Amino acid sequence: MIDPFGRRISYLRVSVTDRCDFRCVYCMAEHMNFLPRAELLSLEELERLCNAFIAKGVKRLRITGGEPLVRRSVMWLFERLGHRLSDGLEELTLTTNGSQLARFADPLFAAGVRRVNVSLDTLDPHKFREITRWGKHSRVLGGIEAAQAAGLSVKLNTVALRDINEAEIPDMIEWAHARGMDMTLIETMPLGDIDNRMAFYLPLSILRARLAQRYTLEETQHHTGGPARYFHVAETGGRLGFITPLTHNFCETCNRVRVTCTGRMYMCLGQEDSADLRAPLRASSENALLNTAIENAIIRKPKGHDFIIDRRQTPPALRRHMSLTGG
Ligand code: SAM
C-alpha cells in the first residue's frame, strides 16, 4: 500500500474497544457514552480485517483501544494474530493502561507479543487517581512488573501535563530507565470534547529544552515504527522519545493507518476523513470488496494533520476521542 505521497503503509493500529476502565481527564469525560456493543466488530471480524491488511503489506500491528485488555476474550485475537508472526507479520504489539497486565502478561508473551507500551503519567498514587479518576496506581505498577517478569519489553508512554506532572518528569525518566524501560513523552492532542483541555497542554519543545539543561540528550536513529523521535540520555543510559504532533509534526514519515472497533478506517489520527470497512467485510466472505475499500481509502491518505491547540478553540479540533481511534 503506497499513498499518493509515496509513503508505504506498513503499520496498522486496531482499536478493539472504545471502552476503558480509566477516565483520564485529558482523554474523556467521567460519564462517557460508549458505543452500543452491537456496533462492534466481532473478534473473528477483527481477525479477518487484520489478515486482509497483512496480505496488503502490513508488517506491524498494534492492538489498542479504549483499553484493549478489557475486551472480553481478547486473548483469542492475540493468539490468532500471533500465528501470523512467522507468516507476513513482523511484530504484534499492544498499548495498554496496565490495569490488566498482571493477568495477561504471560499469555501475551505466549501469543508472540514482545513489546508493550504502558501509559503512565505519574509516580504519585494520589495524582494518579486525579488524572485517571478511576485507576489504581499499584495495579499498574504490578502490571508493569508482571510484564517484565514475563519477558516483555516495556515502554512507558507519558502525556506531558502542564502543572500536573511536569515537575516530576525527570523522576519518571530516571525511574523508567533504572528499570530498563524506554520512555516516550506525548503532547496533549485536541481529540474529543473535554472541558478545559488547554489547561493541560504543555508544549514538548519547552519541556525538552528544560530537560536538556539537566541531561545530555544525544540524538539517535532508533525507530520503533511509530512517530517518536528518540534521544539517548547519557546520565541514565536510557532512551527518551518525544511525540510532538503539535510543536513539530512528523507526518512526512507517516506509515500508519488505524481501524476502530466498528471497522472504520482512519487514514490520519488528526483528520476526519474515514472509510467504512464493516459493510464490505460483512457483504461477502470473500475479500474483494474489502480490499477495494482499503485501496480507495489509502489513496485518500492526507499529507498530514493540522492540529492546533489554542485558547479560542472551543470545540476541539476533532470531536472523536482518542479512545475511539486508538492511541
Ligand atoms: N488504554 C490504553 C492506554 O492507556 O494506553 C490505550 C488507548 S489510550 C487512548 C492510548 C494513549 O493515548 C495513552 O497513552 C493516553 O494517555 C493517550 N491519550 C489519550 N487521549 C489523549 C489526548 N487527547 N492527547 C494525547 N494523548 C492522549
JSON list of C-alpha atoms in Angstrom, two decimals, residues 57 84 129 178 231:
[
{"chain": "A", "resi": 57, "resn": "GLY", "atom": "CA", "xyz": [1.75, -5.41, 3.27]},
{"chain": "A", "resi": 84, "resn": "ARG", "atom": "CA", "xyz": [0.78, -14.62, 11.55]},
{"chain": "A", "resi": 129, "resn": "ARG", "atom": "CA", "xyz": [-6.14, 8.95, 40.94]},
{"chain": "A", "resi": 178, "resn": "ALA", "atom": "CA", "xyz": [16.63, 2.40, 36.12]},
{"chain": "A", "resi": 231, "resn": "PHE", "atom": "CA", "xyz": [17.30, 10.55, 22.32]}
]
